[in-house]
mmCIF file of C-alpha atoms in Angstrom:
data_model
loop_
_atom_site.group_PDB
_atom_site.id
_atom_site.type_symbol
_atom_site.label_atom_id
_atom_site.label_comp_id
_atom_site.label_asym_id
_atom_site.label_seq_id
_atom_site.Cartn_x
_atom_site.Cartn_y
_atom_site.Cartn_z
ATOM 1 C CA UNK A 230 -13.518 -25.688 17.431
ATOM 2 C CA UNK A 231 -15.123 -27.050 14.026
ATOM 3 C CA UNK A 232 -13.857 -26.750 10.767
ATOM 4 C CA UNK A 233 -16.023 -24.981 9.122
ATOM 5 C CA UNK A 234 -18.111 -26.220 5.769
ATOM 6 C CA UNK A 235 -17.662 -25.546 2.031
ATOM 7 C CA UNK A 236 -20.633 -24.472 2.151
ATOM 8 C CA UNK A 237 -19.334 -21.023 4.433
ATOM 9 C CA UNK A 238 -16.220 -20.663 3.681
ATOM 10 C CA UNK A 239 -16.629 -18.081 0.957
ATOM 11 C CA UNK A 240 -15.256 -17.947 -2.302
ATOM 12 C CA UNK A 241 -11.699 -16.222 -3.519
ATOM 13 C CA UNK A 242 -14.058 -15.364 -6.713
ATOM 14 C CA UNK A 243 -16.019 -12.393 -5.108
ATOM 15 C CA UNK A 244 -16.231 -8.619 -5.846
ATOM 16 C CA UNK A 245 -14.130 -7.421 -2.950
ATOM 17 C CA UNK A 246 -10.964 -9.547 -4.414
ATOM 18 C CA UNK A 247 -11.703 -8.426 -7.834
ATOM 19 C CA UNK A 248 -11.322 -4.818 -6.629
ATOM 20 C CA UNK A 249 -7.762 -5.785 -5.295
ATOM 21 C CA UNK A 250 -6.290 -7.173 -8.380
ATOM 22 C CA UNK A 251 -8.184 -4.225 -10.360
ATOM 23 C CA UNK A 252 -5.878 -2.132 -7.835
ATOM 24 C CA UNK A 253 -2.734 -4.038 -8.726
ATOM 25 C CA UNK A 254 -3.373 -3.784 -12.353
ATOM 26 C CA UNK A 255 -3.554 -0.074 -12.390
ATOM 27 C CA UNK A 256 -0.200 0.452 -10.964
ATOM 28 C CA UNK A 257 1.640 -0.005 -14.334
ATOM 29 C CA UNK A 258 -0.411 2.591 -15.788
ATOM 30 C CA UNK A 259 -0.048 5.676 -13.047
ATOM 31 C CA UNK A 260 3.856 4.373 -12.703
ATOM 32 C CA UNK A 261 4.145 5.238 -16.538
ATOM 33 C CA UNK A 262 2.561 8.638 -16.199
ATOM 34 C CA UNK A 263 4.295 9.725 -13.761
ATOM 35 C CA UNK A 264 7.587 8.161 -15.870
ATOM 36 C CA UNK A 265 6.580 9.789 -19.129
ATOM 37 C CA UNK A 266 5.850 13.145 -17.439
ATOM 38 C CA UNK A 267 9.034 13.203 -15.502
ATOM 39 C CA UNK A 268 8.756 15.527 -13.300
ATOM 40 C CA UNK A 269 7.195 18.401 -15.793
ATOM 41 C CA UNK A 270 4.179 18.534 -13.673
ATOM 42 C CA UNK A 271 1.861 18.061 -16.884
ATOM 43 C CA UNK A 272 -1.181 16.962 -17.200
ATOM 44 C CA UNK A 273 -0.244 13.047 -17.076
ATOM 45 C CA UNK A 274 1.722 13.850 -13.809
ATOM 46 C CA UNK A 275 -2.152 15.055 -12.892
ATOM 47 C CA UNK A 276 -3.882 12.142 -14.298
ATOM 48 C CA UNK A 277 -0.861 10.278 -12.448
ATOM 49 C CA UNK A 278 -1.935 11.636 -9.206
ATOM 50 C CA UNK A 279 -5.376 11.404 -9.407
ATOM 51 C CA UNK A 280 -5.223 7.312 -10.754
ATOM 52 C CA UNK A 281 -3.255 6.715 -7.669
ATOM 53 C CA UNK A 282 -5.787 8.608 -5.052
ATOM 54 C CA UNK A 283 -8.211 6.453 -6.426
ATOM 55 C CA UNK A 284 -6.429 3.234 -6.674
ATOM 56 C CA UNK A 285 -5.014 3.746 -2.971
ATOM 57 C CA UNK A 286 -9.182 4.757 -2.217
ATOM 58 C CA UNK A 287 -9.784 1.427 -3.268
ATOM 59 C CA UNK A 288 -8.086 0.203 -0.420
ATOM 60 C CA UNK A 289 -10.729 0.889 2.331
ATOM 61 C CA UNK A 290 -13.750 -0.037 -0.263
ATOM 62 C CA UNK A 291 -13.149 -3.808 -0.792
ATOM 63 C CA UNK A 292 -12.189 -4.286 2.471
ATOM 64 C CA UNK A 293 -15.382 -2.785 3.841
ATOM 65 C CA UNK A 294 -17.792 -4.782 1.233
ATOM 66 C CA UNK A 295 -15.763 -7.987 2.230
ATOM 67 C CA UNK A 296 -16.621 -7.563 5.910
ATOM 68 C CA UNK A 297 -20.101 -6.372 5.570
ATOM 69 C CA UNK A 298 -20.978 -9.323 3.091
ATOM 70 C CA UNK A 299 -18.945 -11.711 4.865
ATOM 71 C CA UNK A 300 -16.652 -12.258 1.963
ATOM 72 C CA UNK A 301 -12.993 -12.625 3.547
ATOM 73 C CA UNK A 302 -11.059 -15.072 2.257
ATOM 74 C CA UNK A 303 -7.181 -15.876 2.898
ATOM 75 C CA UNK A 304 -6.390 -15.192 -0.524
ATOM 76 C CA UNK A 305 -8.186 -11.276 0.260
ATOM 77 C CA UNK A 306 -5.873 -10.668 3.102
ATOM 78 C CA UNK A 307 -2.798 -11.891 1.310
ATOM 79 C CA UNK A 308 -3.422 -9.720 -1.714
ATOM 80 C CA UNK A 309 -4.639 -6.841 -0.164
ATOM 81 C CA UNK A 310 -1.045 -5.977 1.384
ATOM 82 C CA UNK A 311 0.169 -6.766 -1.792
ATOM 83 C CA UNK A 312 -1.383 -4.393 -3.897
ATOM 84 C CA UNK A 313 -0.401 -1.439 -1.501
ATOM 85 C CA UNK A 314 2.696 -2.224 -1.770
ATOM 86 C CA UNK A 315 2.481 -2.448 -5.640
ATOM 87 C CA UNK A 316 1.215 0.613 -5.522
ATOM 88 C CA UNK A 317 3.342 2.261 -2.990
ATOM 89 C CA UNK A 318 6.478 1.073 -3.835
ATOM 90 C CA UNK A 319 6.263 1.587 -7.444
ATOM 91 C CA UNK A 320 5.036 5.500 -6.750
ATOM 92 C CA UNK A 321 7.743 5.995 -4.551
ATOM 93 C CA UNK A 322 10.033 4.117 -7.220
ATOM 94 C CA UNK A 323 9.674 6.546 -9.873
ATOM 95 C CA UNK A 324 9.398 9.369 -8.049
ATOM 96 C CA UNK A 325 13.100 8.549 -6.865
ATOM 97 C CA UNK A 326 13.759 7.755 -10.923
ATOM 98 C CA UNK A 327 12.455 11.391 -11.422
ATOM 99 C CA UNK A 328 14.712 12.781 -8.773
ATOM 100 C CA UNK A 329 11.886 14.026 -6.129
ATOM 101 C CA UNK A 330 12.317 11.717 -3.705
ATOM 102 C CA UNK A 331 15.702 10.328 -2.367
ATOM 103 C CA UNK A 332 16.862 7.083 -3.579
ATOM 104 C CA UNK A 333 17.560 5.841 0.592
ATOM 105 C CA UNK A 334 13.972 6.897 1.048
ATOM 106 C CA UNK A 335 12.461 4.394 -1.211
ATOM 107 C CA UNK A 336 15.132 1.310 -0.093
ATOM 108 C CA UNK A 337 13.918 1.716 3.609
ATOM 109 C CA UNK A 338 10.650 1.174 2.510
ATOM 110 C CA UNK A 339 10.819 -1.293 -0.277
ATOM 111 C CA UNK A 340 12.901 -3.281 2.302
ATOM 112 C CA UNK A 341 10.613 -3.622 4.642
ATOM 113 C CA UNK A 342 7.661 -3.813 2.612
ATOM 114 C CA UNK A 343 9.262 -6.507 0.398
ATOM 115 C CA UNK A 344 11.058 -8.533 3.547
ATOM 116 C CA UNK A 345 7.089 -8.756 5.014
ATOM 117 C CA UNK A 346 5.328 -9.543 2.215
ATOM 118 C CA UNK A 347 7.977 -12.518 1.603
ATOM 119 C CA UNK A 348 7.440 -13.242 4.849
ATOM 120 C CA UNK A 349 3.698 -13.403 4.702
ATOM 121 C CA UNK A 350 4.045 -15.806 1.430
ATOM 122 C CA UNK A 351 6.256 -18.221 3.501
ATOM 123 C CA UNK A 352 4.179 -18.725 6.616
ATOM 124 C CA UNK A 353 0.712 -18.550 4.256
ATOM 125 C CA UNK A 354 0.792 -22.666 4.391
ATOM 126 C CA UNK A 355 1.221 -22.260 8.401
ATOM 127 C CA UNK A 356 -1.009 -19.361 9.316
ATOM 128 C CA UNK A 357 -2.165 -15.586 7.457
ATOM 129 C CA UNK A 358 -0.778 -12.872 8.846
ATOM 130 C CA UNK A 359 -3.862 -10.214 8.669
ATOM 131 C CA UNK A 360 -2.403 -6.749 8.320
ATOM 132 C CA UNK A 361 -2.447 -5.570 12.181
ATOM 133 C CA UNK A 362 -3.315 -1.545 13.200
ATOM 134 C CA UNK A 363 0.166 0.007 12.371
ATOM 135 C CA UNK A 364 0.545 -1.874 9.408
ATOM 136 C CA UNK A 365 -2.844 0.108 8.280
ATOM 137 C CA UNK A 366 -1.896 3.278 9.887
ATOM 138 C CA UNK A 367 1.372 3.113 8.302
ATOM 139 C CA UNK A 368 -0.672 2.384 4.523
ATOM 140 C CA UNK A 369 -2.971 5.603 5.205
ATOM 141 C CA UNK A 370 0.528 7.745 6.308
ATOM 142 C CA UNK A 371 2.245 6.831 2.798
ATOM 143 C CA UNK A 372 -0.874 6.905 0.946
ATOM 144 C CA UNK A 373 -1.158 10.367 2.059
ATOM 145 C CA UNK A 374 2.551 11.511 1.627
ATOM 146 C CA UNK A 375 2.644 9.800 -1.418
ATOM 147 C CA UNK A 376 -0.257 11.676 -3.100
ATOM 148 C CA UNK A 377 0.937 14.771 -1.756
ATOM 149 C CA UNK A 378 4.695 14.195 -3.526
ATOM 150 C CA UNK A 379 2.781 13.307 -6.848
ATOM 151 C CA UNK A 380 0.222 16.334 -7.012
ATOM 152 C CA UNK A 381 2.346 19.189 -8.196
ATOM 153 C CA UNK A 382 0.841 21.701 -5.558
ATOM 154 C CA UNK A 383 4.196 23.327 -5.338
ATOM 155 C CA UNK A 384 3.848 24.748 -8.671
ATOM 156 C CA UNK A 385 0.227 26.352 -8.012
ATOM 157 C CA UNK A 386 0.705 26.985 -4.259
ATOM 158 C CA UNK A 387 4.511 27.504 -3.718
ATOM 159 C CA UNK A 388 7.493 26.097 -2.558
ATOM 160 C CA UNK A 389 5.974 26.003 1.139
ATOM 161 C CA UNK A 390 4.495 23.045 0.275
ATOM 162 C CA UNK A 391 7.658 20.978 -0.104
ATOM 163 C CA UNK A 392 7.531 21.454 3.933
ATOM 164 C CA UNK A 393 4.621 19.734 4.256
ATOM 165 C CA UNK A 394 5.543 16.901 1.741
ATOM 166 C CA UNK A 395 8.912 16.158 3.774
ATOM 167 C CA UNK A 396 6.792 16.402 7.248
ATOM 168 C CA UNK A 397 4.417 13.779 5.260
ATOM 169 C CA UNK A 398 7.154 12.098 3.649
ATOM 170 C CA UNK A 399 8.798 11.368 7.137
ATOM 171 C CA UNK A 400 5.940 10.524 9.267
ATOM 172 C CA UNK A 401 5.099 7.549 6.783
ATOM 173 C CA UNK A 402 9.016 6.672 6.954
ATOM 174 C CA UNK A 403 9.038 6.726 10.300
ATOM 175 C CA UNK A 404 5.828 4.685 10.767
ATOM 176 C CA UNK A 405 6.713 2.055 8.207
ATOM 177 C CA UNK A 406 9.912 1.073 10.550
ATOM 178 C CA UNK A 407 8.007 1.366 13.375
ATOM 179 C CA UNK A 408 5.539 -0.894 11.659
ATOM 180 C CA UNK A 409 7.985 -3.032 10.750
ATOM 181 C CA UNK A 410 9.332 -3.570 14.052
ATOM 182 C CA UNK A 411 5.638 -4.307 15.562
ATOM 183 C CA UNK A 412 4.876 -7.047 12.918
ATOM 184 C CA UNK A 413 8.459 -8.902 13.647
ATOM 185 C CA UNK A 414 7.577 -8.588 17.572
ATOM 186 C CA UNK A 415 3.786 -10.286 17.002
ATOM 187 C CA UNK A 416 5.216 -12.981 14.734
ATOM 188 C CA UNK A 417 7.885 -13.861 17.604
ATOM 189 C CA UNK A 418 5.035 -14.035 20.093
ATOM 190 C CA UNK A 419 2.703 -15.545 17.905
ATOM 191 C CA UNK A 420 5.573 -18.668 17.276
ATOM 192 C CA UNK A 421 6.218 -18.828 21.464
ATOM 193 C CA UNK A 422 2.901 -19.377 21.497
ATOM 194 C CA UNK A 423 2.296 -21.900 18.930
#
């Protein structure tokens, strides 16, 4: 197997990383809307909401433009995690600090988010752990929970909704252990095999 050239390996400086870090910088902004609203279901708990859909939306767009121009780099697939869990974590983070979401809720998933993305960060010298199919599954489940729980449907639909947010809620729980679980078992394989 050759190494392959300077020449085509391409470069961390490209549009589809910029997007990334553009994700990670809006966090701070929809995490202090939805802070500053908290929990009136205002219009920055709506501007909250919709910063986040399109943040999280972001997601699928730089990863597409870095396949289809051939622009994936090692720093792309180590920051790419990152910023969903920027922006996941600190949604479900203050909506615990406004009181909709359960406190043990948010540790399960912070754990696990922040024990793999340490993990990733150790072993980036050794190998890059690409997120795998769960690990993406699991991102579109709390994406989609987590927009639900900040759009304040409840108040223009009714409290039938909160149903649906806890089914949502759980199912992206649920699949970010599972998740977990399936990334430890790969990186145990991948060292037997190494």
């Amino acid at each position: 197997m050759t190494t392959p050239t300077p020449a085509t390996v391409p470069s961390n400086w490209n549009l589809p990383n910029a997007i990334t870090v553009f994700r990670i910088l809006l966090a701070p902004l929809f995490i202090w809307w939805v802070l500053a609203d908290g929990g009136a279901d205002g219009p920055l708990r709506w501007w909250a909401a919709g910063l986040f859909i399109f943040a999280i939306a972001t997601d699928g767009i730089d990863g597409a433009i870095a396949r289809r121009t051939g622009q994936v780099t090692d720093l792309g697939k180590l920051l790419d995690p990152i910023a969903d869990k920027v922006l996941t974590g600190g949604a479900l983070v203050a909506l615990s600090i406004i009181g909709e979401l359960p406190v043990w809720v948010t540790v399960i998933v912070l754990v696990r988010e922040i024990g793999i993305t340490v993990h990733r960060m150790i072993v980036v010298s050794d190998h890059v752990v690409a997120a795998a199919w769960m690990g993406k599954l699991k991102t579109v489940a709390q994406a989609v929970a987590i927009s639900l729980a900040l759009l304040p449907f409840p108040m223009l639909l009714g409290d039938w909704v909160n149903v649906v947010n806890i089914i949502t809620m759980t199912i992206a729980v649920v699949l970010t252990i599972a998740s977990g679980i399936d990334y430890v078992i790969t990186e145990i394989r991948g060292r037997a095999r190494r």
